[in-house]
Amino acid sequence: MVSNRESARRSRWRKKRHLENLTEQANRLSLEKEELRYALGSTLSQCNVVWKENQRLRTESVALRGRLTHLCRTLAAMHGHAVNYNGAALNHSDHS
């Protein structure tokens, strides 16, 4: 009977320690989840900023490419050259 009581006491102690360990683990995981949630929010915010900047740069690139093409054509016309699709001047012998 004493042996059974001692065994039951050890079993209760193991169960209590196991529950305490699980509670500690749950608390750590909860904190980690909040940290990851914050990091994800921050990363998404930075991604949004970079995406907008990328869009702005793409738009600016298209506008600058158009200006460059126009300037190349104007310059070529002033020098009496034809201009290919890249805006580069062709010699008269190149387009005959």
CSV table of N, CA, C and O in Angstrom, one decimal:
chain,number,residue,atom,x,y,z
A,1,MET,N,0.8,-1.2,0.0
A,1,MET,CA,0.0,0.0,0.0
A,1,MET,C,0.9,1.3,0.0
A,1,MET,O,0.6,2.2,-0.7
A,2,VAL,N,1.9,1.2,0.8
A,2,VAL,CA,2.9,2.4,0.8
A,2,VAL,C,3.5,2.6,-0.5
A,2,VAL,O,3.7,3.7,-1.0
A,3,SER,N,3.9,1.4,-1.1
A,3,SER,CA,4.5,1.5,-2.5
A,3,SER,C,3.6,2.1,-3.5
A,3,SER,O,4.0,2.9,-4.3
A,4,ASN,N,2.3,1.7,-3.4
A,4,ASN,CA,1.3,2.3,-4.4
A,4,ASN,C,1.1,3.8,-4.2
A,4,ASN,O,1.0,4.5,-5.1
A,5,ARG,N,1.1,4.2,-2.9
A,5,ARG,CA,1.0,5.7,-2.6
A,5,ARG,C,2.2,6.4,-3.2
A,5,ARG,O,2.1,7.5,-3.7
A,6,GLU,N,3.4,5.8,-2.9
A,6,GLU,CA,4.6,6.5,-3.4
A,6,GLU,C,4.6,6.5,-5.0
A,6,GLU,O,5.0,7.5,-5.6
A,7,SER,N,4.2,5.5,-5.6
A,7,SER,CA,4.1,5.4,-7.1
A,7,SER,C,3.1,6.5,-7.6
A,7,SER,O,3.4,7.2,-8.6
A,8,ALA,N,1.9,6.6,-6.9
A,8,ALA,CA,0.9,7.5,-7.3
A,8,ALA,C,1.5,9.0,-7.1
A,8,ALA,O,1.2,9.9,-7.9
A,9,ARG,N,2.2,9.2,-6.0
A,9,ARG,CA,2.8,10.5,-5.7
A,9,ARG,C,3.8,10.9,-6.8
A,9,ARG,O,3.8,12.0,-7.4
A,10,ARG,N,4.6,10.0,-7.2
A,10,ARG,CA,5.6,10.2,-8.3
A,10,ARG,C,4.9,10.5,-9.6
A,10,ARG,O,5.3,11.3,-10.4
A,11,SER,N,3.8,9.7,-9.9
A,11,SER,CA,3.0,9.9,-11.1
A,11,SER,C,2.4,11.3,-11.1
A,11,SER,O,2.4,12.0,-12.2
A,12,ARG,N,1.9,11.7,-10.0
A,12,ARG,CA,1.3,13.1,-9.9
A,12,ARG,C,2.3,14.1,-10.1
A,12,ARG,O,2.1,15.1,-10.8
A,13,TRP,N,3.5,13.9,-9.6
A,13,TRP,CA,4.6,14.9,-9.7
A,13,TRP,C,5.1,15.0,-11.2
A,13,TRP,O,5.3,16.0,-11.7
A,14,ARG,N,5.2,13.8,-11.8
A,14,ARG,CA,5.6,13.8,-13.3
A,14,ARG,C,4.5,14.5,-14.1
A,14,ARG,O,4.9,15.3,-15.0
A,15,LYS,N,3.3,14.2,-13.8
A,15,LYS,CA,2.2,14.8,-14.5
A,15,LYS,C,2.2,16.4,-14.3
A,15,LYS,O,2.1,17.1,-15.3
A,16,LYS,N,2.5,16.8,-13.1
A,16,LYS,CA,2.5,18.2,-12.8
A,16,LYS,C,3.7,18.9,-13.5
A,16,LYS,O,3.6,19.9,-14.1
A,17,ARG,N,4.9,18.2,-13.5
A,17,ARG,CA,6.1,18.8,-14.2
A,17,ARG,C,5.8,18.8,-15.7
A,17,ARG,O,6.2,19.8,-16.4
A,18,HIS,N,5.2,17.8,-16.2
A,18,HIS,CA,4.8,17.7,-17.7
A,18,HIS,C,3.9,18.9,-18.0
A,18,HIS,O,4.1,19.6,-19.1
A,19,LEU,N,2.9,19.1,-17.2
A,19,LEU,CA,2.0,20.2,-17.5
A,19,LEU,C,2.7,21.6,-17.4
A,19,LEU,O,2.5,22.5,-18.2
A,20,GLU,N,3.6,21.7,-16.4
A,20,GLU,CA,4.4,23.0,-16.3
A,20,GLU,C,5.3,23.2,-17.5
A,20,GLU,O,5.4,24.3,-18.1
A,21,ASN,N,5.9,22.1,-18.0
A,21,ASN,CA,6.7,22.2,-19.2
A,21,ASN,C,5.9,22.6,-20.4
A,21,ASN,O,6.3,23.4,-21.2
A,22,LEU,N,4.7,22.0,-20.6
A,22,LEU,CA,3.8,22.3,-21.7
A,22,LEU,C,3.4,23.8,-21.6
A,22,LEU,O,3.3,24.5,-22.6
A,23,THR,N,3.1,24.2,-20.4
A,23,THR,CA,2.7,25.6,-20.2
A,23,THR,C,3.8,26.6,-20.6
A,23,THR,O,3.6,27.6,-21.3
A,24,GLU,N,5.0,26.3,-20.2
A,24,GLU,CA,6.2,27.1,-20.5
A,24,GLU,C,6.4,27.1,-22.0
A,24,GLU,O,6.6,28.1,-22.6
A,25,GLN,N,6.2,26.0,-22.6
A,25,GLN,CA,6.4,25.9,-24.1
A,25,GLN,C,5.3,26.7,-24.8
A,25,GLN,O,5.6,27.4,-25.8
A,26,ALA,N,4.1,26.6,-24.3
A,26,ALA,CA,3.0,27.3,-24.9
A,26,ALA,C,3.3,28.8,-24.8
A,26,ALA,O,3.0,29.6,-25.8
A,27,ASN,N,3.8,29.3,-23.7
A,27,ASN,CA,4.1,30.7,-23.5
A,27,ASN,C,5.2,31.1,-24.4
A,27,ASN,O,5.1,32.2,-25.0
A,28,ARG,N,6.3,30.3,-24.6
A,28,ARG,CA,7.4,30.7,-25.5
A,28,ARG,C,6.9,30.7,-26.9
A,28,ARG,O,7.2,31.6,-27.7
A,29,LEU,N,6.0,29.8,-27.3
A,29,LEU,CA,5.5,29.7,-28.7
A,29,LEU,C,4.6,30.9,-28.9
A,29,LEU,O,4.6,31.5,-30.0
A,30,SER,N,3.9,31.3,-27.9
A,30,SER,CA,3.0,32.5,-28.1
A,30,SER,C,3.8,33.7,-28.3
A,30,SER,O,3.5,34.6,-29.2
A,31,LEU,N,4.9,33.9,-27.5
A,31,LEU,CA,5.7,35.0,-27.7
A,31,LEU,C,6.4,35.0,-29.1
A,31,LEU,O,6.5,36.0,-29.8
A,32,GLU,N,6.9,33.8,-29.5
A,32,GLU,CA,7.5,33.7,-30.8
A,32,GLU,C,6.5,34.0,-31.9
A,32,GLU,O,6.9,34.7,-32.9
A,33,LYS,N,5.3,33.6,-31.8
A,33,LYS,CA,4.2,33.9,-32.8
A,33,LYS,C,4.0,35.4,-32.9
A,33,LYS,O,4.0,35.9,-34.0
A,34,GLU,N,4.0,36.1,-31.8
A,34,GLU,CA,3.8,37.6,-31.8
A,34,GLU,C,5.0,38.2,-32.5
A,34,GLU,O,4.9,39.2,-33.2
A,35,GLU,N,6.2,37.8,-32.1
A,35,GLU,CA,7.4,38.3,-32.8
A,35,GLU,C,7.4,38.1,-34.3
A,35,GLU,O,7.8,39.0,-35.1
A,36,LEU,N,7.0,36.9,-34.7
A,36,LEU,CA,6.9,36.6,-36.1
A,36,LEU,C,5.9,37.4,-36.8
A,36,LEU,O,6.0,37.9,-37.9
A,37,ARG,N,4.7,37.6,-36.1
A,37,ARG,CA,3.7,38.4,-36.7
A,37,ARG,C,4.1,39.9,-36.9
A,37,ARG,O,3.9,40.5,-37.9
A,38,TYR,N,4.9,40.4,-35.9
A,38,TYR,CA,5.4,41.7,-36.0
A,38,TYR,C,6.4,41.8,-37.2
A,38,TYR,O,6.4,42.7,-38.0
A,39,ALA,N,7.3,40.8,-37.3
A,39,ALA,CA,8.3,40.8,-38.3
A,39,ALA,C,7.7,40.7,-39.7
A,39,ALA,O,8.1,41.3,-40.7
A,40,LEU,N,6.6,39.9,-39.8
A,40,LEU,CA,5.9,39.7,-41.1
A,40,LEU,C,5.3,41.1,-41.5
A,40,LEU,O,5.4,41.5,-42.6
A,41,GLY,N,4.6,41.7,-40.5
A,41,GLY,CA,4.0,43.0,-40.8
A,41,GLY,C,5.1,44.0,-41.3
A,41,GLY,O,4.8,44.8,-42.2
A,42,SER,N,6.2,44.1,-40.6
A,42,SER,CA,7.3,45.0,-41.0
A,42,SER,C,7.8,44.6,-42.4
A,42,SER,O,8.0,45.5,-43.2
A,43,THR,N,8.0,43.3,-42.7
A,43,THR,CA,8.5,42.9,-44.0
A,43,THR,C,7.5,43.2,-45.1
A,43,THR,O,7.9,43.7,-46.1
A,44,LEU,N,6.2,43.0,-44.8
A,44,LEU,CA,5.2,43.4,-45.8
A,44,LEU,C,5.2,44.9,-46.1
A,44,LEU,O,5.0,45.3,-47.2
A,45,SER,N,5.3,45.7,-45.0
A,45,SER,CA,5.4,47.1,-45.2
A,45,SER,C,6.6,47.5,-46.0
A,45,SER,O,6.4,48.3,-47.0
A,46,GLN,N,7.7,47.0,-45.8
A,46,GLN,CA,8.9,47.3,-46.6
A,46,GLN,C,8.7,46.8,-48.0
A,46,GLN,O,9.2,47.5,-48.9
A,47,CYS,N,8.1,45.6,-48.2
A,47,CYS,CA,7.9,45.1,-49.5
A,47,CYS,C,7.0,46.1,-50.3
A,47,CYS,O,7.2,46.3,-51.5
A,48,ASN,N,6.0,46.6,-49.6
A,48,ASN,CA,5.1,47.6,-50.3
A,48,ASN,C,5.8,48.8,-50.7
A,48,ASN,O,5.6,49.3,-51.8
A,49,VAL,N,6.7,49.3,-49.8
A,49,VAL,CA,7.5,50.5,-50.2
A,49,VAL,C,8.4,50.2,-51.4
A,49,VAL,O,8.5,51.0,-52.3
A,50,VAL,N,9.1,49.1,-51.4
A,50,VAL,CA,10.0,48.7,-52.5
A,50,VAL,C,9.1,48.5,-53.8
A,50,VAL,O,9.6,48.9,-54.9
A,51,TRP,N,8.0,47.9,-53.7
A,51,TRP,CA,7.1,47.7,-54.8
A,51,TRP,C,6.7,49.0,-55.5
A,51,TRP,O,6.8,49.2,-56.7
A,52,LYS,N,6.3,50.0,-54.6
A,52,LYS,CA,5.9,51.3,-55.1
A,52,LYS,C,7.1,52.0,-55.8
A,52,LYS,O,7.0,52.6,-56.8
A,53,GLU,N,8.3,51.9,-55.2
A,53,GLU,CA,9.5,52.5,-55.7
A,53,GLU,C,9.8,51.9,-57.1
A,53,GLU,O,10.2,52.5,-58.0
A,54,ASN,N,9.7,50.6,-57.1
A,54,ASN,CA,9.9,49.8,-58.4
A,54,ASN,C,9.0,50.3,-59.5
A,54,ASN,O,9.4,50.5,-60.6
A,55,GLN,N,7.7,50.4,-59.1
A,55,GLN,CA,6.7,50.9,-60.1
A,55,GLN,C,7.1,52.3,-60.6
A,55,GLN,O,7.0,52.6,-61.8
A,56,ARG,N,7.5,53.2,-59.7
A,56,ARG,CA,7.9,54.5,-60.0
A,56,ARG,C,9.1,54.5,-60.9
A,56,ARG,O,9.1,55.2,-62.0
A,57,LEU,N,10.1,53.7,-60.6
A,57,LEU,CA,11.3,53.6,-61.5
A,57,LEU,C,11.0,53.1,-62.8
A,57,LEU,O,11.5,53.5,-63.8
A,58,ARG,N,10.1,52.1,-62.9
A,58,ARG,CA,9.7,51.6,-64.2
A,58,ARG,C,9.0,52.6,-65.1
A,58,ARG,O,9.3,52.8,-66.3
A,59,THR,N,8.1,53.4,-64.5
A,59,THR,CA,7.4,54.5,-65.2
A,59,THR,C,8.4,55.5,-65.6
A,59,THR,O,8.4,56.0,-66.8
A,60,GLU,N,9.4,55.9,-64.8
A,60,GLU,CA,10.4,56.8,-65.1
A,60,GLU,C,11.3,56.3,-66.2
A,60,GLU,O,11.7,57.0,-67.2
A,61,SER,N,11.6,55.0,-66.2
A,61,SER,CA,12.4,54.4,-67.2
A,61,SER,C,11.7,54.5,-68.6
A,61,SER,O,12.4,54.8,-69.6
A,62,VAL,N,10.4,54.2,-68.6
A,62,VAL,CA,9.7,54.3,-69.9
A,62,VAL,C,9.7,55.7,-70.4
A,62,VAL,O,10.0,55.9,-71.6
A,63,ALA,N,9.5,56.7,-69.5
A,63,ALA,CA,9.5,58.1,-70.0
A,63,ALA,C,10.9,58.5,-70.5
A,63,ALA,O,11.0,59.2,-71.5
A,64,LEU,N,11.9,58.1,-69.8
A,64,LEU,CA,13.3,58.5,-70.2
A,64,LEU,C,13.6,57.8,-71.5
A,64,LEU,O,14.3,58.4,-72.3
A,65,ARG,N,13.2,56.5,-71.7
A,65,ARG,CA,13.5,55.8,-72.9
A,65,ARG,C,12.8,56.6,-74.1
A,65,ARG,O,13.4,56.7,-75.2
A,66,GLY,N,11.6,57.0,-73.8
A,66,GLY,CA,10.9,57.8,-74.9
A,66,GLY,C,11.6,59.1,-75.2
A,66,GLY,O,11.7,59.4,-76.4
A,67,ARG,N,12.0,59.8,-74.2
A,67,ARG,CA,12.7,61.0,-74.4
A,67,ARG,C,14.0,60.8,-75.2
A,67,ARG,O,14.4,61.5,-76.1
A,68,LEU,N,14.8,59.7,-74.8
A,68,LEU,CA,16.0,59.4,-75.5
A,68,LEU,C,15.8,59.1,-76.9
A,68,LEU,O,16.5,59.5,-77.8
A,69,THR,N,14.7,58.3,-77.2
A,69,THR,CA,14.4,57.9,-78.6
A,69,THR,C,14.1,59.2,-79.4
A,69,THR,O,14.6,59.4,-80.5
A,70,HIS,N,13.3,60.1,-78.8
A,70,HIS,CA,12.9,61.3,-79.4
A,70,HIS,C,14.2,62.2,-79.7
A,70,HIS,O,14.4,62.7,-80.8
A,71,LEU,N,15.1,62.3,-78.7
A,71,LEU,CA,16.3,63.1,-78.9
A,71,LEU,C,17.2,62.5,-79.9
A,71,LEU,O,17.8,63.2,-80.7
A,72,CYS,N,17.3,61.1,-80.0
A,72,CYS,CA,18.1,60.5,-81.0
A,72,CYS,C,17.6,60.7,-82.4
A,72,CYS,O,18.3,61.0,-83.3
A,73,ARG,N,16.3,60.6,-82.5
A,73,ARG,CA,15.6,60.9,-83.8
A,73,ARG,C,15.8,62.4,-84.3
A,73,ARG,O,16.1,62.6,-85.4
A,74,THR,N,15.7,63.3,-83.3
A,74,THR,CA,15.9,64.7,-83.6
A,74,THR,C,17.3,64.9,-84.0
A,74,THR,O,17.6,65.6,-85.0
A,75,LEU,N,18.3,64.4,-83.3
A,75,LEU,CA,19.7,64.5,-83.6
A,75,LEU,C,20.0,63.9,-85.0
A,75,LEU,O,20.7,64.5,-85.8
A,76,ALA,N,19.5,62.7,-85.2
A,76,ALA,CA,19.7,62.1,-86.5
A,76,ALA,C,19.1,62.9,-87.6
A,76,ALA,O,19.7,63.0,-88.7
A,77,ALA,N,17.9,63.4,-87.4
A,77,ALA,CA,17.3,64.3,-88.5
A,77,ALA,C,18.1,65.5,-88.7
A,77,ALA,O,18.3,65.9,-89.9
A,78,MET,N,18.7,66.1,-87.7
A,78,MET,CA,19.6,67.3,-87.9
A,78,MET,C,20.8,66.9,-88.7
A,78,MET,O,21.3,67.8,-89.4
A,79,HIS,N,21.3,65.7,-88.6
A,79,HIS,CA,22.5,65.3,-89.3
A,79,HIS,C,22.1,64.5,-90.6
A,79,HIS,O,23.0,64.0,-91.2
A,80,GLY,N,20.9,64.4,-90.9
A,80,GLY,CA,20.5,63.8,-92.1
A,80,GLY,C,20.6,62.3,-92.1
A,80,GLY,O,20.8,61.7,-93.2
A,81,HIS,N,20.5,61.6,-91.0
A,81,HIS,CA,20.6,60.2,-90.9
A,81,HIS,C,19.2,59.6,-90.6
A,81,HIS,O,18.4,60.2,-89.9
A,82,ALA,N,19.0,58.3,-91.1
A,82,ALA,CA,17.8,57.6,-90.7
A,82,ALA,C,18.1,57.0,-89.3
A,82,ALA,O,19.3,56.9,-88.9
A,83,VAL,N,17.1,56.7,-88.6
A,83,VAL,CA,17.2,56.1,-87.2
A,83,VAL,C,16.5,54.7,-87.2
A,83,VAL,O,15.4,54.6,-87.7
A,84,ASN,N,17.3,53.7,-86.6
A,84,ASN,CA,16.7,52.4,-86.5
A,84,ASN,C,15.8,52.4,-85.3
A,84,ASN,O,15.6,53.3,-84.5
A,85,TYR,N,15.1,51.2,-85.0
A,85,TYR,CA,14.2,51.1,-83.9
A,85,TYR,C,14.8,51.3,-82.5
A,85,TYR,O,14.1,51.5,-81.6
A,86,ASN,N,16.1,51.2,-82.4
A,86,ASN,CA,16.8,51.4,-81.1
A,86,ASN,C,17.1,52.9,-80.9
A,86,ASN,O,17.7,53.3,-79.9
A,87,GLY,N,16.9,53.7,-81.9
A,87,GLY,CA,17.2,55.1,-81.8
A,87,GLY,C,18.6,55.4,-82.3
A,87,GLY,O,19.1,56.5,-82.3
A,88,ALA,N,19.4,54.4,-82.8
A,88,ALA,CA,20.7,54.6,-83.3
A,88,ALA,C,20.7,55.1,-84.7
A,88,ALA,O,19.9,54.6,-85.5
A,89,ALA,N,21.6,56.0,-85.0
A,89,ALA,CA,21.6,56.5,-86.4
A,89,ALA,C,22.2,55.5,-87.3
A,89,ALA,O,23.1,54.8,-87.0
A,90,LEU,N,21.6,55.4,-88.5
A,90,LEU,CA,22.1,54.5,-89.6
A,90,LEU,C,22.8,55.4,-90.6
A,90,LEU,O,22.4,56.5,-90.9
A,91,ASN,N,23.9,54.9,-91.2
A,91,ASN,CA,24.5,55.6,-92.3
A,91,ASN,C,23.6,55.4,-93.5
A,91,ASN,O,22.8,54.5,-93.6
A,92,HIS,N,23.8,56.3,-94.5
A,92,HIS,CA,23.0,56.2,-95.7
A,92,HIS,C,23.1,54.9,-96.3
A,92,HIS,O,22.2,54.3,-96.9
A,93,SER,N,24.3,54.3,-96.3
A,93,SER,CA,24.5,53.0,-96.9
A,93,SER,C,23.9,51.8,-96.1
A,93,SER,O,23.7,50.8,-96.7
A,94,ASP,N,23.6,52.0,-94.8
A,94,ASP,CA,23.0,51.0,-94.0
A,94,ASP,C,21.5,50.7,-94.3
A,94,ASP,O,21.0,49.6,-94.1
A,95,HIS,N,20.8,51.7,-94.8
A,95,HIS,CA,19.4,51.5,-95.1
A,95,HIS,C,19.0,51.5,-96.5
A,95,HIS,O,17.9,51.7,-96.9
A,96,SER,N,20.0,51.3,-97.4
A,96,SER,CA,19.7,51.2,-98.8
A,96,SER,C,19.5,49.8,-99.3
A,96,SER,O,19.7,48.8,-98.6
